[in-house]
Coordinates of C-alpha atoms and ligand atoms in Angstrom, one line a residue:
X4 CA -17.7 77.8 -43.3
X5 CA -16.6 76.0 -46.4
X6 CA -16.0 72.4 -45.0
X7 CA -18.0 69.6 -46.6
X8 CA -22.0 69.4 -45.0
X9 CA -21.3 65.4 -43.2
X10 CA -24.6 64.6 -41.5
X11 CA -25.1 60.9 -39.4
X12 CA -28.2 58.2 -39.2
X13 CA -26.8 57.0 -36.1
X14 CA -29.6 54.4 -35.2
X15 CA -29.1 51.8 -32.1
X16 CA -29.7 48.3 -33.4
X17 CA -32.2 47.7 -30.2
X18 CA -35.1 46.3 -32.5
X19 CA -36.3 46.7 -35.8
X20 CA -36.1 50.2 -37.6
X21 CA -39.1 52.3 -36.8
X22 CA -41.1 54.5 -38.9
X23 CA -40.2 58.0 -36.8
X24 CA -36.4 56.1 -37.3
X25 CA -36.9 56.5 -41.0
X26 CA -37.7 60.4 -40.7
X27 CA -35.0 61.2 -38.5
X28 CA -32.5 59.1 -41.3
X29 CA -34.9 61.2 -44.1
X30 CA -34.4 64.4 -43.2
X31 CA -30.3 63.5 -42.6
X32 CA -30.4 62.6 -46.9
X33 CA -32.3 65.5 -47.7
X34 CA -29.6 68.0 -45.9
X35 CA -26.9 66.0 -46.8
X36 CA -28.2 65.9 -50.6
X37 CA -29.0 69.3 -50.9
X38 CA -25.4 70.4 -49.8
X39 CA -23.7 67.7 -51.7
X40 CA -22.4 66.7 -48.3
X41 CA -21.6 63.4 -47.1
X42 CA -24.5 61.1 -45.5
X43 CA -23.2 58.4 -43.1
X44 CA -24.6 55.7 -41.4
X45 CA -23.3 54.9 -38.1
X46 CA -24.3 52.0 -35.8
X47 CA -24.4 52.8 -32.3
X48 CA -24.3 49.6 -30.6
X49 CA -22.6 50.0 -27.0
X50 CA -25.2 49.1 -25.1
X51 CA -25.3 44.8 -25.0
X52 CA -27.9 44.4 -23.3
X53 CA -30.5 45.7 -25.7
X54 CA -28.7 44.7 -28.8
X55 CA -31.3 42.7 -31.0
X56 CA -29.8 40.4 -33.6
X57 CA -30.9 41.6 -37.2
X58 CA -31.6 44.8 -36.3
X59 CA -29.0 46.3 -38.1
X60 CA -29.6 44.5 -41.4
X61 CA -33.4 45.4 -40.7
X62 CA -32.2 49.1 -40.9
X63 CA -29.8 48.5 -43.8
X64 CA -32.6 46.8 -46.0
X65 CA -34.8 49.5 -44.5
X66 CA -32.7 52.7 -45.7
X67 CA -32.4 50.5 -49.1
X68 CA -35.8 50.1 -49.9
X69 CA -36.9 53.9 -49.3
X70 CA -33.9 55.1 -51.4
X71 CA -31.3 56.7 -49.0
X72 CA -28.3 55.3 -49.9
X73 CA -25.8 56.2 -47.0
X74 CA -22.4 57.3 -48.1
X75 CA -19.9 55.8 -45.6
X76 CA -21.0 53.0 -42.9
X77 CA -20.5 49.4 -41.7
X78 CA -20.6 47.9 -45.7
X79 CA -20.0 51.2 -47.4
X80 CA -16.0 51.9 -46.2
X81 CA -15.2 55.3 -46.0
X82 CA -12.0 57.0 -44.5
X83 CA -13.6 57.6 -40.9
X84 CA -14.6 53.9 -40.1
X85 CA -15.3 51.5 -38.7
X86 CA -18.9 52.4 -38.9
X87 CA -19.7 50.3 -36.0
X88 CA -19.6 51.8 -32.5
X89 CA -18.4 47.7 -31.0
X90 CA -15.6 47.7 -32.9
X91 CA -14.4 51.4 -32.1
X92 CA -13.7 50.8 -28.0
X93 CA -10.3 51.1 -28.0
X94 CA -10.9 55.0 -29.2
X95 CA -13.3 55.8 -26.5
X96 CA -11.6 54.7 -23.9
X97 CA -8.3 57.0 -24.9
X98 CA -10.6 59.9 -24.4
X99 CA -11.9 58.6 -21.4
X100 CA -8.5 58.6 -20.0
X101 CA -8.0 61.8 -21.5
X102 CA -10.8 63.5 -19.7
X103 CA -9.4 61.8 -16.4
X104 CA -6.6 63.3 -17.0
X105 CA -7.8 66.9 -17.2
X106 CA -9.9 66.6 -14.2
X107 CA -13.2 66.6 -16.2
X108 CA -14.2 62.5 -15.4
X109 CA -13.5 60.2 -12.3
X110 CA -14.1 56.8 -11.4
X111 CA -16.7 55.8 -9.4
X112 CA -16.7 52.6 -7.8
X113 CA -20.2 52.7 -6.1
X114 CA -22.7 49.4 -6.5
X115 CA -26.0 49.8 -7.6
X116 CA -27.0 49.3 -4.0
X117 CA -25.2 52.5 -2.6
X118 CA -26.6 54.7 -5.0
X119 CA -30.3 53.4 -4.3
X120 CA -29.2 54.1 -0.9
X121 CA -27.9 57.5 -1.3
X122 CA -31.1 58.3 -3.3
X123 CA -32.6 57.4 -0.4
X124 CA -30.8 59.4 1.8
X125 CA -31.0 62.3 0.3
X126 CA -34.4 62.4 -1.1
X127 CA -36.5 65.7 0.4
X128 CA -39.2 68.0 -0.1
X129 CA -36.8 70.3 -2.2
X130 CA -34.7 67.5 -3.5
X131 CA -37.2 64.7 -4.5
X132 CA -34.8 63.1 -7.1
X133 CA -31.6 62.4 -5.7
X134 CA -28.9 62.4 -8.8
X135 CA -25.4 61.4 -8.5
X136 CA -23.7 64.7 -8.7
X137 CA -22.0 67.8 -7.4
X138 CA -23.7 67.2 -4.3
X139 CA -23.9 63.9 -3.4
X140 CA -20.4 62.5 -5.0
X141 CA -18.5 63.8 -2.2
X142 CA -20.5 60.6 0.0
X143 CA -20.0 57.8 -2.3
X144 CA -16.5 55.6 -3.6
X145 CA -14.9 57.3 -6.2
X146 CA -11.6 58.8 -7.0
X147 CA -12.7 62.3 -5.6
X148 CA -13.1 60.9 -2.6
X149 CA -10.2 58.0 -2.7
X150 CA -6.8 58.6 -2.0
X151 CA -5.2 58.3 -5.8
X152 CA -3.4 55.0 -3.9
X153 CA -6.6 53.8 -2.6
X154 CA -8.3 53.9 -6.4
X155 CA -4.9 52.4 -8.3
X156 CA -5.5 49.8 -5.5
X157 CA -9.1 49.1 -6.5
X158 CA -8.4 49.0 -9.7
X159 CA -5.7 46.8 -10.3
X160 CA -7.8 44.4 -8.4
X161 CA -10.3 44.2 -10.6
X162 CA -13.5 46.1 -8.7
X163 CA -16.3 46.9 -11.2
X164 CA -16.5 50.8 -12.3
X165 CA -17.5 53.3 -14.4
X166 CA -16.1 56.6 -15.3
X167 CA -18.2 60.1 -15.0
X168 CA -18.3 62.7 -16.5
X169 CA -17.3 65.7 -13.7
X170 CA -20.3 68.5 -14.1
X171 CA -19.8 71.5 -12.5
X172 CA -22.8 72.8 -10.9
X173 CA -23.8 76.3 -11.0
X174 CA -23.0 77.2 -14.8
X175 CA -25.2 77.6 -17.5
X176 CA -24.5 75.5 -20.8
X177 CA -26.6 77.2 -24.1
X178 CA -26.1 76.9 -27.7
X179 CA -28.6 77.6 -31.5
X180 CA -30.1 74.8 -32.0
X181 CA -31.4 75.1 -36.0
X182 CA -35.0 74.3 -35.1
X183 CA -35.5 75.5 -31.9
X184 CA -33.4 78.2 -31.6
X185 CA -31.6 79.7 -28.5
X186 CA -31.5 76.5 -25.9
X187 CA -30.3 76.9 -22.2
X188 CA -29.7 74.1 -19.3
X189 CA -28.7 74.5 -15.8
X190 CA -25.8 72.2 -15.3
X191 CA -27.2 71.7 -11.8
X192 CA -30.4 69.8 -13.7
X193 CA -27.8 67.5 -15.0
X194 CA -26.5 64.6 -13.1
X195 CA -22.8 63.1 -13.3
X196 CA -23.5 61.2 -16.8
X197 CA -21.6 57.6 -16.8
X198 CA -19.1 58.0 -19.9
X199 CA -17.7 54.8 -19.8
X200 CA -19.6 51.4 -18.4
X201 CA -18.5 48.4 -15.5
X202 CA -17.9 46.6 -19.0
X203 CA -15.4 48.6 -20.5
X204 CA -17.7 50.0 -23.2
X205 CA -18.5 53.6 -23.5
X206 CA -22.3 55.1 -22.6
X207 CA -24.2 56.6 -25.3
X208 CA -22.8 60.2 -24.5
X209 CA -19.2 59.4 -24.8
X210 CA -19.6 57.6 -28.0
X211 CA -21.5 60.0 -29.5
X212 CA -20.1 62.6 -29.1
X213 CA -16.2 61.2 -29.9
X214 CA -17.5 59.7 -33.3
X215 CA -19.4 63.1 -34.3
X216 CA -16.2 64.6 -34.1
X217 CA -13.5 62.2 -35.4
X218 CA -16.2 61.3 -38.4
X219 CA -16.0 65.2 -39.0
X220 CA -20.1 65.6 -38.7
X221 CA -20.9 69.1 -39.5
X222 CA -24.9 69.0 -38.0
X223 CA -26.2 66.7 -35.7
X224 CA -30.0 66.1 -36.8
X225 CA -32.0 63.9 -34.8
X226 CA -35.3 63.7 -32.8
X227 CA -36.6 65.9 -29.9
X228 CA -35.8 63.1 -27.0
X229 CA -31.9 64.0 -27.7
X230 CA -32.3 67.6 -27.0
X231 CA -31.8 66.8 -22.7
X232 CA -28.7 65.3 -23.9
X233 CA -27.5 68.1 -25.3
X234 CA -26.1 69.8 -22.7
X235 CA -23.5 67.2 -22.0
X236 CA -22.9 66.5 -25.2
X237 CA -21.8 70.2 -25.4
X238 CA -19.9 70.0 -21.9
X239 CA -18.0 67.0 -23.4
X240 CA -17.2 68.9 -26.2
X241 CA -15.9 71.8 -24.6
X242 CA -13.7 69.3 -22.1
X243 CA -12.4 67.6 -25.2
X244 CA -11.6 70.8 -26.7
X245 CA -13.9 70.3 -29.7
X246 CA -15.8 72.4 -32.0
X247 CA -19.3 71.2 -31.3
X248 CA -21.4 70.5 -34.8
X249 CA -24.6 72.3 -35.3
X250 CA -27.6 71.1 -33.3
X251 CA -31.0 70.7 -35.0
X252 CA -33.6 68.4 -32.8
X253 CA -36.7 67.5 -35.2
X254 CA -40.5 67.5 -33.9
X255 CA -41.8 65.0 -32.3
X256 CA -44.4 62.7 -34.2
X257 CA -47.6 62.9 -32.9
X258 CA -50.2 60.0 -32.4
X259 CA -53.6 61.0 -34.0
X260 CA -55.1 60.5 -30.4
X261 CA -53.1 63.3 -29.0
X262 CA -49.7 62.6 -27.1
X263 CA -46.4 61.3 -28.6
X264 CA -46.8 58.4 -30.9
X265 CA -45.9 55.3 -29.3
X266 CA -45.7 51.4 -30.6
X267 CA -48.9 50.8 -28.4
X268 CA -50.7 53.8 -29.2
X269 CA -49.9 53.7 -32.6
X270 CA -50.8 49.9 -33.3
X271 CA -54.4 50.8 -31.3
X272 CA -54.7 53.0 -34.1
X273 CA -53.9 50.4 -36.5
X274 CA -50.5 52.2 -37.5
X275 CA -47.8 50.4 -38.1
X276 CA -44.5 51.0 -36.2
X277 CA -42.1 49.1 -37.8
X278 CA -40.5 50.1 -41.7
X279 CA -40.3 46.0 -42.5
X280 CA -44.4 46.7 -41.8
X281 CA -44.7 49.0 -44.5
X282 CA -42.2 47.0 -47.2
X283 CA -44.1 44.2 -46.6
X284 CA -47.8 45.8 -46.6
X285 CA -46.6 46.9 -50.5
X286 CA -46.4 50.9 -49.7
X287 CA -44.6 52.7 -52.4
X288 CA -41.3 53.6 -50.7
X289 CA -41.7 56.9 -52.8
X290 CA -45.2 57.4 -50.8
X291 CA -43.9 56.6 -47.9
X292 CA -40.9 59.1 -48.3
X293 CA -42.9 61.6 -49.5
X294 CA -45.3 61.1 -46.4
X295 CA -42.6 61.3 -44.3
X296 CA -41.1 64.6 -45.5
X297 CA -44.0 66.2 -44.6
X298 CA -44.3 65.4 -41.1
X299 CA -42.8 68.0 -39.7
X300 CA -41.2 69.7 -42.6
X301 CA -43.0 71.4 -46.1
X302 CA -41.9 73.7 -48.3
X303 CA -44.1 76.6 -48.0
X304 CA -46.0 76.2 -50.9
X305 CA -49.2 74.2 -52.1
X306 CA -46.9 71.5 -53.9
X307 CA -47.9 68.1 -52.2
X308 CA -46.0 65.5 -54.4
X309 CA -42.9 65.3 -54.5
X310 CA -40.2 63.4 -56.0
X311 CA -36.7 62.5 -54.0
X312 CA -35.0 64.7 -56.5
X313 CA -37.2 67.7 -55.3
X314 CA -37.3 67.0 -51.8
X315 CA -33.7 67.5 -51.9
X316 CA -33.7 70.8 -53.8
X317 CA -36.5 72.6 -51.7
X318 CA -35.3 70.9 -47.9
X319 CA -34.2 73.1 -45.6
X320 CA -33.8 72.7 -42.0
X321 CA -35.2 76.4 -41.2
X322 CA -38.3 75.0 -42.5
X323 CA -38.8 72.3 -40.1
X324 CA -41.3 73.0 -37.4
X325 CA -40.7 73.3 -33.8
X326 CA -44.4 71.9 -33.2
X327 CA -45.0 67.7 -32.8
X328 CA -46.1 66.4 -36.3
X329 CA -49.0 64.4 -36.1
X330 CA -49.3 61.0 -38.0
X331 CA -52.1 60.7 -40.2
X332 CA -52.5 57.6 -41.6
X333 CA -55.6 58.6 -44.2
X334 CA -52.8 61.1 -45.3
X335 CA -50.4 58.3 -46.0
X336 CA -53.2 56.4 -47.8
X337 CA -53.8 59.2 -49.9
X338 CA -49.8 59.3 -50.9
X339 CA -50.0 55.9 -51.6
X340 CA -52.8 55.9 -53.7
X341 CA -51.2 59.0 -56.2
X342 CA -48.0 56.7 -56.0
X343 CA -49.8 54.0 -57.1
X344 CA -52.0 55.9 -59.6
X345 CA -48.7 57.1 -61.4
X346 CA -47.1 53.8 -61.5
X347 CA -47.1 51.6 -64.9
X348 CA -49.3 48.2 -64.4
X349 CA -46.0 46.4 -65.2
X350 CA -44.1 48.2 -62.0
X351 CA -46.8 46.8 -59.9
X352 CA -46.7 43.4 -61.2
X353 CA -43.9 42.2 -58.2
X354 CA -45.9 43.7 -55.7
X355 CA -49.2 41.8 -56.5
X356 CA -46.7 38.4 -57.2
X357 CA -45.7 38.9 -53.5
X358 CA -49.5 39.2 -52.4
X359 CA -50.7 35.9 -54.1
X360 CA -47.1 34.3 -52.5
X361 CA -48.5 35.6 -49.4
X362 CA -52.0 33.9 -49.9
X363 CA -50.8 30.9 -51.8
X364 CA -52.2 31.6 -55.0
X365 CA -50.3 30.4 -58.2
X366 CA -50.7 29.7 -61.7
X367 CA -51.5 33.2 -63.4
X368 CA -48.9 34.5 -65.9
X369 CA -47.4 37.9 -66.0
X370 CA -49.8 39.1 -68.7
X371 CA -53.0 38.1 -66.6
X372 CA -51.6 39.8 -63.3
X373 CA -51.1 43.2 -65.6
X374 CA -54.5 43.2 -67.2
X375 CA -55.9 42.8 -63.0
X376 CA -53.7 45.9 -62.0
X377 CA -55.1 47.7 -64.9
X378 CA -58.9 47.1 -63.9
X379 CA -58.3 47.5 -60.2
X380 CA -55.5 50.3 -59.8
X381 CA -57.4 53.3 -59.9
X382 CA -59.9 51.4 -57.0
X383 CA -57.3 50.8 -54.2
X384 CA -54.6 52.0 -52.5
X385 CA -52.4 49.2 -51.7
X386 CA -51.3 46.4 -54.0
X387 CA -52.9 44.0 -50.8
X388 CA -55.8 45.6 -51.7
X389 CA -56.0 43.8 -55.2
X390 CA -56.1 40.6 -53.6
X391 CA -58.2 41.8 -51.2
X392 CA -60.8 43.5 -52.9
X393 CA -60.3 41.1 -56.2
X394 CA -59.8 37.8 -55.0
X395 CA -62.6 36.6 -58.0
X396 CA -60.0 37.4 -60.6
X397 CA -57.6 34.2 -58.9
X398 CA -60.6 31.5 -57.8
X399 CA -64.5 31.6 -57.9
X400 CA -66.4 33.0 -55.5
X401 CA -67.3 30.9 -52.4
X402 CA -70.2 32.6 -51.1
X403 CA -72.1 36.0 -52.4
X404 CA -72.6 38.6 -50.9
X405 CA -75.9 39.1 -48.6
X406 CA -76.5 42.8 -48.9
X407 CA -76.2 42.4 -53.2
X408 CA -77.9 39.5 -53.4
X409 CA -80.8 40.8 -51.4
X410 CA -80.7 44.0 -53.4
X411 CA -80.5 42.8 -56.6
X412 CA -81.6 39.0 -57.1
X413 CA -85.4 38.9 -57.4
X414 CA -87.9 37.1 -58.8
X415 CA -87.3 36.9 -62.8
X416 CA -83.2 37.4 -62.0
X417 CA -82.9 33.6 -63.0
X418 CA -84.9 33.6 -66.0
X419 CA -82.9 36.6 -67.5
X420 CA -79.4 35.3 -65.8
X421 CA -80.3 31.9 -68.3
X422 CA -80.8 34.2 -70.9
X423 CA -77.6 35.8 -70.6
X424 CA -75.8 32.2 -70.3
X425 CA -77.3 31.0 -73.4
X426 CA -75.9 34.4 -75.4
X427 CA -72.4 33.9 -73.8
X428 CA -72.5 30.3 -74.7
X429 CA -73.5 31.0 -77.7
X430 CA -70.3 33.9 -78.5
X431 CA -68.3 33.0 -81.5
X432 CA -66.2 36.2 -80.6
X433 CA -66.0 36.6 -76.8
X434 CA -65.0 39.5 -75.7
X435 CA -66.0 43.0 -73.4
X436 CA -68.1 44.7 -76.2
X437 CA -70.1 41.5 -77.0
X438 CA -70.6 40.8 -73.4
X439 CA -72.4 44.1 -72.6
X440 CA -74.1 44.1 -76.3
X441 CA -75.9 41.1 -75.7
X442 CA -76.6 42.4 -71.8
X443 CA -78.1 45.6 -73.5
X444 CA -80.0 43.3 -76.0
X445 CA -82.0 41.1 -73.4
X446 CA -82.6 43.9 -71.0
X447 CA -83.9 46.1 -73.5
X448 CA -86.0 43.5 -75.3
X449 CA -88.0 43.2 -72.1
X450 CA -87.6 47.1 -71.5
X451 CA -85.8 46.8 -67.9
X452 CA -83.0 48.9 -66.8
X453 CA -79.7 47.5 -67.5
X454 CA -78.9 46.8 -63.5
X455 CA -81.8 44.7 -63.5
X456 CA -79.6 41.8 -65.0
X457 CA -76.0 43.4 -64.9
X458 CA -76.0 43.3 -60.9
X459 CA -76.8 39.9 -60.7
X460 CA -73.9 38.8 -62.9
X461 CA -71.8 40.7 -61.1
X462 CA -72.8 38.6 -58.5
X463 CA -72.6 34.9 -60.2
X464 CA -69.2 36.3 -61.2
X465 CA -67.3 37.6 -58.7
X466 CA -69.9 37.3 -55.8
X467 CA -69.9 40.9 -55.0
X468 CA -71.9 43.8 -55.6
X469 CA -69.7 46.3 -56.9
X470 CA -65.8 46.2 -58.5
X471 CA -64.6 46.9 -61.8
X472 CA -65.9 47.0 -65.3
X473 CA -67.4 43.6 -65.4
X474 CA -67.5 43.3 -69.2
X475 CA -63.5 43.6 -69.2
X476 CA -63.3 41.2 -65.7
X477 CA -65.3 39.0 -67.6
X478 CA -63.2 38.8 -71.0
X479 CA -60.4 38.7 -68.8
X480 CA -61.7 35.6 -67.0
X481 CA -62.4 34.4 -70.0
X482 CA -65.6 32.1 -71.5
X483 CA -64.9 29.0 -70.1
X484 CA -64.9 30.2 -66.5
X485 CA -67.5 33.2 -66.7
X486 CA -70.1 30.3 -68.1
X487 CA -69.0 27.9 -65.3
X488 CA -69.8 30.7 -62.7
X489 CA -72.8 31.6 -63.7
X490 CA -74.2 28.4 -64.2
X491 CA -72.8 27.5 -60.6
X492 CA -75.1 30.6 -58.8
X493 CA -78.1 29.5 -61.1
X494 CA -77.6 26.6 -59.4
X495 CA -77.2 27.5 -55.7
X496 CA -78.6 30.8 -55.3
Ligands
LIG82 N1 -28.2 56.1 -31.0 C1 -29.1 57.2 -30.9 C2 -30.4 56.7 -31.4 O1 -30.7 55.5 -31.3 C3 -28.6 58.3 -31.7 C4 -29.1 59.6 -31.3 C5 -28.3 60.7 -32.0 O2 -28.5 60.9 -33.2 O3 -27.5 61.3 -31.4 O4 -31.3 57.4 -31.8

């Protein structure tokens, strides 16, 4: 085949983008990328009743931020639009009709009520789940079972129906899926799949499958809970006399605890679900990306980091396993903190600007916030984590910590903290060297171990009992305040 490689993100804006959402659209770049092909994203947004307003700016912002620009969709015109399933229904329903016509769909006119009641009816030892199908459409109100007359009749009057798809038992549908290789369904397991809905708008199925093909999508790579819809994708296909793309179904993603990762399982395990959770908790989208790749996917070597750019040139969907990935969030930490690691203290300076938004905490110039990320970078791995872990570089401490203070503060620690004020007062040039020379000089004169007086300044100064090289924290914090502090825990502790 030499036609163009077009692959589709073809989320359903039914909340906000998920994180297993963001693989799926992931592994979509990376094939699309990698054949120079053509990566579209389509909104699939048929279904009213679980349409969720800003869902599909959440997944826009969301695909934005992790750095898969999509080729064609809803505000990136291409020639196949529109891009949005809503605003595509006249299409649908001319292949609706056209499946009519050929036999391969009817109308069905049956309320909700008779098919509960037909389940009923028909619901045995051998037949516990009753589906409307080969067997039981011959009992309920449809066109099969109407005189043509009697169904012109009902619908020119206006009665509520839907049109279904006409599966013929007794066949067997199979096809190569990429990932999981030879797949076969009974078309008895299959039930007689609504194409088009009461309110004129097509099902999932229907949609789906008429957009693959007029959008000219080559592969269709989404996640393991499509793969039972495959078979009518493929009969629809067929019907339509289409050539159906290449299937490839990815893992499934895994909770930790064992079983498929859901939003309650996952925020029990203090995952989040959510992409917005991750841009606003300051992940690297590049860690996060990177993360991602892996779950499910590697490239069958030792390399760990990778960069977009060599994502793209080692992806291949042959590589993606068939077994569920599970989610390890440490993992993810540990992305995050290389990310970080590499990044320039400059790059980071946003990311810790939104924290302090976050928190309230104004005042400190662009300088001050790059000289923090410099002492606390290689000791966290989150931007949050600044805040959290440095919050003494933005206000004094309010309380000190038990544990420290009952480690370190005894008996003579006042005496030699006064000591170390009067020196620091005393500093005609006040910076880290001087600081820790005249530490040195007081413990020494008294021949005590240097943590004897350098853990309870740590204290006085940022209340804690470990953090970064206090000398630089305290040049940074500069005289003024370091002397105020200290003076303040003489004077309460
Ligand atoms: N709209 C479906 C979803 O929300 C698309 C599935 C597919 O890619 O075919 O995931």
């Amino acid at each position: 085949m030499t036609s163009q490689v077009r692959v589709r993100f073809a989320p359903s804006p039914t909340g906000m983008l998920h994180i297993g959402g963001l693989r799926t659209a992931l592994y979509n770049y990376l094939f699309a990328k990698k054949h120079n092909g053509i990566f579209i994203l389509r909104i699939e947004d048929t279904d009213q009743n679980r349409y969720v307003d800003g869902a599909e700016n959440d997944i826009i912002t969301a695909l934005k931020w992790a750095g898969m620009p999509y080729d064609e969709g809803p505000d990136a015109p291409g020639s196949y639009g529109p891009y949005r399933q809503s605003e595509r229904s006249a299409i649908y329903q001319t292949y609706a009709a056209q499946l009519i016509g050929q036999g391969h769909a009817y109308y069905a006119f049956d309320t909700p009520e008779a098919i509960e009641a037909m389940r009923e009816r028909l619901k045995s030892e051998v037949n516990k789940n009753p589906k409307y199908d080969a067997a039981s459409r011959t009992q309920m109100t449809n066109s099969l079972t109407l005189s043509p007359e009697e169904t012109r009749q009902r619908i020119e009057s206006g009665s509520p129906y839907v049109i279904r798809l006409k599966t013929e038992p007794g066949e067997v549908v199979t096809f190569h899926d990429q990932i999981r290789g030879h797949v076969s369904f009974q078309t008895r397991e299959l039930d007689d799949q609504v194409l088009m809905k009461s309110d004129g708008l097509p099902t999932y199925h229907l949609a789906n499958v008429v957009d693959d093909h007029l959008m000219g999508v080559t592969h269709v790579i989404r996640g393991e809970e499509w793969l039972s819809s495959a078979p009518k994708h493929i009969l629809l296909y067929r019907y339509l006399g289409w050539e159906a793309p290449v299937m490839a179904h990815l893992p499934l993603i895994m909770s930790p605890a064992g079983g498929k990762l859901s939003k309650r399982n996952a925020e029990e395990l203090g995952i989040p679900v959510n992409v917005r959770d991750y841009i606003s908790g300051g992940y690297d989208p590049e860690a996060l990306v990177n993360f991602l790749a892996f779950l499910g996917w590697s490239p069958g070597d030792d390399r760990e980091i990778l960069s977009m750019k060599e994502l793209i040139g080692a992806f291949r969907l042959e590589d993606v396993s068939k077994a569920g990935a599970v989610f390890n969030i440490d993992k993810l930490t540990w992305y995050n903190e290389q990310y970080l690691r590499s990044r320039s203290d400059e790059h980071l300076i946003p990311l810790l600007q939104q924290e302090l938004e976050l928190q309230n905490i104004s005042g400190f110039n662009s300088a001050y916030l790059e000289s923090v990320i410099g002492l606390m970078k290689e000791r966290v791995s989150r931007p949050a984590e600044i805040l959290e872990q440095g919050r003494f570089f933005f206000e004094a401490p309010s309380h000190y910590d038990e544990k420290a203070l009952k480690k370190a503060w005894k008996a003579e620690t006042p005496e030699l903290l006064l000591e170390f004020l009067t020196a620091v007062e005393a500093m005609k040039s006040y910076h880290a060297a001087a600081l820790k020379q005249a530490l040195s000089d007081i413990v020494e004169q008294r021949g005590l171990g240097f943590g004897k007086l350098m853990l309870p300044a740590r204290i006085a100064v940022t209340g804690m009992g470990g953090g970064p090289d206090l000398f630089e924290t305290m040049e940074l914090l500069g005289k003024d305040e370091v002397v105020g502090r200290i003076q303040k825990a003489l004077n309460t502790l």
